[in-house]
C-alpha positions as a printed NumPy array, in Angstrom:
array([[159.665,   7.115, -33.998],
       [158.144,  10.196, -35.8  ],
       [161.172,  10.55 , -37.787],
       [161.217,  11.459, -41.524],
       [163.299,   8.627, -42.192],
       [160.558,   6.042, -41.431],
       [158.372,   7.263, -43.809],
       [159.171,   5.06 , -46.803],
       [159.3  ,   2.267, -45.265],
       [156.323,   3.215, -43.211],
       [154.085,   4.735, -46.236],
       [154.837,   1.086, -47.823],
       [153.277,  -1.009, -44.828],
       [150.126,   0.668, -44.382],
       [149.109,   0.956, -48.358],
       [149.998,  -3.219, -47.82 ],
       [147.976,  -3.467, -44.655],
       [145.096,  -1.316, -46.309],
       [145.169,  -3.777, -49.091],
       [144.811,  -6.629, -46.749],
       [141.869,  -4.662, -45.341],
       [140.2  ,  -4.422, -48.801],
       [140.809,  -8.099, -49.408],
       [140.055,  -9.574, -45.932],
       [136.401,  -7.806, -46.296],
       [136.092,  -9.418, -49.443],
       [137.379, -12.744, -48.005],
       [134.811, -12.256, -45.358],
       [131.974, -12.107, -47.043],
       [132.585, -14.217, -50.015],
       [133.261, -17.078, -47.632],
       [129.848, -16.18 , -45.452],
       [131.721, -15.057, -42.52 ],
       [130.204, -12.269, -41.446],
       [128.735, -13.977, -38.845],
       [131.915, -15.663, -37.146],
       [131.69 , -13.859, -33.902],
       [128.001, -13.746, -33.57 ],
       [126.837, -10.332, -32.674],
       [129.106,  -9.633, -30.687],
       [132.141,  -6.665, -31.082],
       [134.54 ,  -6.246, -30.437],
       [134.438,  -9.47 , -28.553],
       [133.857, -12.557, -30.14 ],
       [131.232, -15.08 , -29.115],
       [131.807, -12.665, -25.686],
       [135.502, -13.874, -25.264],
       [138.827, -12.326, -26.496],
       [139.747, -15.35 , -28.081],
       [136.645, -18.155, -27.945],
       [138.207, -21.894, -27.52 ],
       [135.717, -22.616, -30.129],
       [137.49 , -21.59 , -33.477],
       [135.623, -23.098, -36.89 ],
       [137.038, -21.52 , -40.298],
       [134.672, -18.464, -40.581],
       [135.452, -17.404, -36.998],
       [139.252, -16.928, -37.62 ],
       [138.589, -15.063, -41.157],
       [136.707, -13.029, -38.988],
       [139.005, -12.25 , -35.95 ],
       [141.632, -12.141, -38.643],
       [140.176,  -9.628, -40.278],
       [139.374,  -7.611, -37.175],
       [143.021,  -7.833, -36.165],
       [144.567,  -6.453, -39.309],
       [141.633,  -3.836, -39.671],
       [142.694,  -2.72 , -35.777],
       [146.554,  -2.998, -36.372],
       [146.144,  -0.838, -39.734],
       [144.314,   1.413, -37.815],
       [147.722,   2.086, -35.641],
       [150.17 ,   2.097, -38.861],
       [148.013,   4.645, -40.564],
       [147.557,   6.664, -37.083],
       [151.533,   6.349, -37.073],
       [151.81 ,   7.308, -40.829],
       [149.885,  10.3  , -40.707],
       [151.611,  11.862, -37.696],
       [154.716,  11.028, -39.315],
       [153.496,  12.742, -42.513],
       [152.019,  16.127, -40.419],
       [155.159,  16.135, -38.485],
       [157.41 ,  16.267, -41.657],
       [156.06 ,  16.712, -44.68 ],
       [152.999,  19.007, -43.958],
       [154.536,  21.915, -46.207],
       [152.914,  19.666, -48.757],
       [149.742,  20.865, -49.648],
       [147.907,  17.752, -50.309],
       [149.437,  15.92 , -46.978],
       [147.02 ,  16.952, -44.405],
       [143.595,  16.598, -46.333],
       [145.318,  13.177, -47.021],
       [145.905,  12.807, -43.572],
       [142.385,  14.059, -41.907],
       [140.575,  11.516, -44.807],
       [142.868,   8.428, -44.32 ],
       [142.171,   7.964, -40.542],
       [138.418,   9.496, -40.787],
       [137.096,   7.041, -43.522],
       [138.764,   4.322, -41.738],
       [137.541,   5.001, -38.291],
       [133.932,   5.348, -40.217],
       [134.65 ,   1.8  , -42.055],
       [135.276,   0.281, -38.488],
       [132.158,   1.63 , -37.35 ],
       [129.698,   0.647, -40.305],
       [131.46 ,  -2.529, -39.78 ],
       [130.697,  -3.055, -36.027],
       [127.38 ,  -2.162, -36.623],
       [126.587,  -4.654, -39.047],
       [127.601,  -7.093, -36.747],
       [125.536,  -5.583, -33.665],
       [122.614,  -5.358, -35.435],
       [122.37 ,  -6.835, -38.775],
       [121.803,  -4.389, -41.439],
       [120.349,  -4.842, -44.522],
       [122.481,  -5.811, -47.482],
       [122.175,  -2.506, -49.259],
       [123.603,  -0.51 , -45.72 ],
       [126.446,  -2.905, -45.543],
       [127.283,  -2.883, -49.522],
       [128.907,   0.652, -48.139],
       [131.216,  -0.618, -46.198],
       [134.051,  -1.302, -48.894],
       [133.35 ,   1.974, -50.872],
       [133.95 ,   4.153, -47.564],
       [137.347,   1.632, -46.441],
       [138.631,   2.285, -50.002],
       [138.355,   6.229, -49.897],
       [140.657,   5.632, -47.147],
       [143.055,   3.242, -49.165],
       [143.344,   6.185, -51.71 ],
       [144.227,   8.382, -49.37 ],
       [147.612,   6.022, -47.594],
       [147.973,   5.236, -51.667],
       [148.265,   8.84 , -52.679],
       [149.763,   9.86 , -49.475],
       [152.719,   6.618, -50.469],
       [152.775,   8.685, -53.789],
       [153.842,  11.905, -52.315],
       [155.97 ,  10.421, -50.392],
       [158.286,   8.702, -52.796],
       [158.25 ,  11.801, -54.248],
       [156.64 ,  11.   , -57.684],
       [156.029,  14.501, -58.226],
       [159.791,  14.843, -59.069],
       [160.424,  12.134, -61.104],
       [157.286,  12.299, -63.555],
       [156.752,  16.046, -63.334],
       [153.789,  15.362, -61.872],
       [153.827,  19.068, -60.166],
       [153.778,  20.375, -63.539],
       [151.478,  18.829, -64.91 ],
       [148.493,  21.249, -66.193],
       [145.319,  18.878, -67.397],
       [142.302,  20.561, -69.71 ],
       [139.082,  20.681, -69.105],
       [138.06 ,  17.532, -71.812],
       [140.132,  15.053, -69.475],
       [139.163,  16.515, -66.39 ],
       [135.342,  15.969, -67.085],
       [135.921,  11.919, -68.585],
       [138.333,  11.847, -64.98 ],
       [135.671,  13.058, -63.02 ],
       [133.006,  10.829, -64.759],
       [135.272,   8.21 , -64.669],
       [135.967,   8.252, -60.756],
       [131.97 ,   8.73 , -60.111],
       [130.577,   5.969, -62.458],
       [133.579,   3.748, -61.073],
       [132.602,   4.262, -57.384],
       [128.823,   3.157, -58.537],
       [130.171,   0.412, -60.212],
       [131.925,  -0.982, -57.135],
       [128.938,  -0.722, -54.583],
       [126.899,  -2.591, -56.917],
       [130.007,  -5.104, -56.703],
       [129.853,  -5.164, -53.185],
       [126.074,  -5.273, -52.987],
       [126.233,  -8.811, -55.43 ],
       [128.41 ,  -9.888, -52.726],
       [126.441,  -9.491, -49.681],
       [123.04 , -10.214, -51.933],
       [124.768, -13.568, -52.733],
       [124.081, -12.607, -56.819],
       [127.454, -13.828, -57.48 ],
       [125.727, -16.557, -59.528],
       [122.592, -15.13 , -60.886],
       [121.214, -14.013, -64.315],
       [122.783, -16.82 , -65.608],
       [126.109, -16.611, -68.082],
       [128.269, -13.806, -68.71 ],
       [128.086, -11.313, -70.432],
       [123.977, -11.951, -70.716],
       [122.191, -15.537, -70.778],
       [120.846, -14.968, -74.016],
       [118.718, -17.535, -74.124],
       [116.575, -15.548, -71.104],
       [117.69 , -12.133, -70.986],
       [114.133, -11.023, -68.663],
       [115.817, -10.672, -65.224],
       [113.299, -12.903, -63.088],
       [114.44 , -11.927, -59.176],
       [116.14 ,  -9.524, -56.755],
       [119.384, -10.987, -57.27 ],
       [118.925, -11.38 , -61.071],
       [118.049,  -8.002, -60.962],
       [121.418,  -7.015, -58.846],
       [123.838,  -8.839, -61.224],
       [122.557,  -7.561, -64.142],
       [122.924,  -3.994, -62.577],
       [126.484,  -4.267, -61.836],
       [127.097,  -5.59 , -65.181],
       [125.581,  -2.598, -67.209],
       [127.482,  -0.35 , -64.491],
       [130.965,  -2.563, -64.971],
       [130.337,  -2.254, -68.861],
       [130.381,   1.794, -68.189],
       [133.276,   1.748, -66.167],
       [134.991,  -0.088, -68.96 ],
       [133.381,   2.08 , -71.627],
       [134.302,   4.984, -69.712],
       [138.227,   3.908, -68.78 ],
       [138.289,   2.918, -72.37 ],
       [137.442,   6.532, -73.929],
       [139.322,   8.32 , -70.711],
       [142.836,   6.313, -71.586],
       [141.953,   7.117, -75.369],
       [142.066,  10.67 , -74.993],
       [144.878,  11.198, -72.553],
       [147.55 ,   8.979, -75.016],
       [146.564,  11.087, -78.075],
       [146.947,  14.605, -75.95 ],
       [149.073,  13.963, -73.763],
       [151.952,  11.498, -75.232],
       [154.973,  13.755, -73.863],
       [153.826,  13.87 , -70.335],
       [154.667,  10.725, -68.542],
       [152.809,  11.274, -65.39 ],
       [149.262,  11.198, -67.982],
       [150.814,   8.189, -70.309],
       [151.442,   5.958, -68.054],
       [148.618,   6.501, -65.28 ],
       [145.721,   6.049, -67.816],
       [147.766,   3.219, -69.577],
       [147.89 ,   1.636, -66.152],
       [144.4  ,   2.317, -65.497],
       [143.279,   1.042, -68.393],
       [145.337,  -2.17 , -67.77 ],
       [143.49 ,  -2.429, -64.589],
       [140.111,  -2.291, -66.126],
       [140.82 ,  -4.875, -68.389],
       [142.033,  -7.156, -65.809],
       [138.982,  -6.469, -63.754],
       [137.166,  -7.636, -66.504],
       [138.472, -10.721, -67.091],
       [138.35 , -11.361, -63.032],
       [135.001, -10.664, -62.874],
       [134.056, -12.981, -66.392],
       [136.02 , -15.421, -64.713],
       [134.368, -15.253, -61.376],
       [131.058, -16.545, -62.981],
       [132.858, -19.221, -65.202],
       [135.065, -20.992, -62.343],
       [131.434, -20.378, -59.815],
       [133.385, -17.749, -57.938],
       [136.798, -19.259, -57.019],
       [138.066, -17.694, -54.681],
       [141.576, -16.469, -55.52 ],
       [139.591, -14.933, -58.788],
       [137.46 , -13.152, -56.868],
       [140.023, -11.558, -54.537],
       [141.885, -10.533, -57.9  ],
       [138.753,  -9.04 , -58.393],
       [139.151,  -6.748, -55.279],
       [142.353,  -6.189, -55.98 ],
       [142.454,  -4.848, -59.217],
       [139.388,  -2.231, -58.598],
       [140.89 ,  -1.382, -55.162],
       [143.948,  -0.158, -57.096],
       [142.227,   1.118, -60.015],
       [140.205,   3.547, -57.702],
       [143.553,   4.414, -55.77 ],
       [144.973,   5.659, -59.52 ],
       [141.355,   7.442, -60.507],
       [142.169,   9.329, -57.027],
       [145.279,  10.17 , -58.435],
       [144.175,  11.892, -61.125],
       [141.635,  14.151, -59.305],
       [144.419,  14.972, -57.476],
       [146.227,  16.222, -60.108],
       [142.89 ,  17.841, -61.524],
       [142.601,  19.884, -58.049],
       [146.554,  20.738, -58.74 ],
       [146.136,  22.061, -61.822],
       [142.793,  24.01 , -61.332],
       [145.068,  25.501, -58.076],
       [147.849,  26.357, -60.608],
       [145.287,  28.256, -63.18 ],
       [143.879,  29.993, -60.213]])
């Protein structure tokens, strides 16, 4: 069961239940259904299964059922990983992150079904649940043994690219709780067009006031990914590892921003804004990447 031969297969399913995870909170809230089991949890409306089952109450027990069965397949991953690939130095920290952030997701999110936080509290909850997607990602990484391939365990990175990375991964993670706060703020819609309504650029309420703050924060991310993919293709064209992860990540970034232009031009459709999560869940799991070849290569220099 614990055997190293599972651990492809097995480091596949839980970065594709994880994803779900991202996406089903996303789902949840864009479709208002927070509130599908009352305030009840784990039960819902104080059954297992209520009779009673309108649309927003299965998004919701769906979403509690894959959150709970990832839960097992990451448990089952990491033991795997500890068991057999623990020489690793990376693994364990992996490990210890992976189940703790999402142990810490389920609880933010139980509470703000108990007792109805406030929409800045609960604009958390998909920053925390994708620390612990970065972790199964990178841990997937490792395990497929991407080190080898791309001489990724060679890899020595200066300090210019380490500071835009580290810049990069902060201003990103900013960038996405505003994201989720426009969400739960229901500012999916305000401040008129995109990129500004210049015929009234004076933000005029809360919401107004939300949008426009993820979209100065979104422009930075892009600004930043921009000047971060820049630099590593001029310096580092012979190492593949670098060439291809910022190219990628700056792929990403432009597809987030065309999701998230598109969002407000279709009035949030709803496969566009789950492309939306999508793209910045993986566009985080790659900035992790990167710091973890930053703490690599600071380890070799020591």
């Amino acid at each position: 069961m614990f055997n190293k031969r599972n651990l492809k297969w097995l480091s596949i399913l839980a970065t594709l239940m994880m994803t779900w995870v991202q996406l089903g909170g996303a789902l949840v809230t864009k479709t208002g259904s927070a509130d599908g089991c009352g305030s009840d949890w784990p039960l819902c409306h104080g059954a297992f299964l209520p009779q009673n089952l309108p649309i927003e109450t299965i998004i919701e027990l769906s979403h509690r059922a894959v959150s709970g069965i990832s839960l097992i397949v990451v448990l089952w991953l990491v033991i795997t990983s500890w068991k057999n690939i623990g020489h690793i130095k990376e693994v364990k920290p992996l490990c210890i992150i992976s189940v703790g952030f999402l142990l810490i997701q389920a609880l933010v999110g139980a509470a703000a079904v108990m007792w109805q936080q406030n929409d800045y509290i609960l604009a958390l909850h998909f920053g925390i649940s994708l620390i612990s997607f970065s972790s199964v990602f990178l841990l997937t990484l490792l395990i497929f043994g991407l080190d080898q391939k791309y001489e990724a365990n060679i890899v020595h990175i200066h300090k210019p690219l380490q500071i835009l990375t580290w810049l990069m991964a902060g201003i990103t993670y900013v960038g996405i709780y505003t994201g989720a706060l426009v969400r739960h703020t229901e500012a999916s819609l305000a401040y008129g067009s995109w990129p500004l309504p210049f015929g009234d650029l004076l933000p005029h309420t809360a919401q107004d006031w939300v949008q426009l703050a993820h979209r100065f924060l979104a422009m930075c991310v892009f600004i930043i990914v921009l000047i971060s993919y820049i630099h590593a293709v001029k310096n580092y064209s012979n190492i593949r590892t670098i060439h291809y992860g910022y190219t990628a990540t700056f792929i990403l970034v432009l597809l987030q921003a065309l999701t998230g232009a598109l969002s407000i031009f279709t009035e949030v459709n709803l496969i566009i804004a789950l492309f939306h999560a999508l793209f910045i869940t993986y566009l985080f799991g790659m900035i992790a990447y990167f710091i973890l070849l930053i703490l690599r290569s600071n380890r070799g220099e020591q």
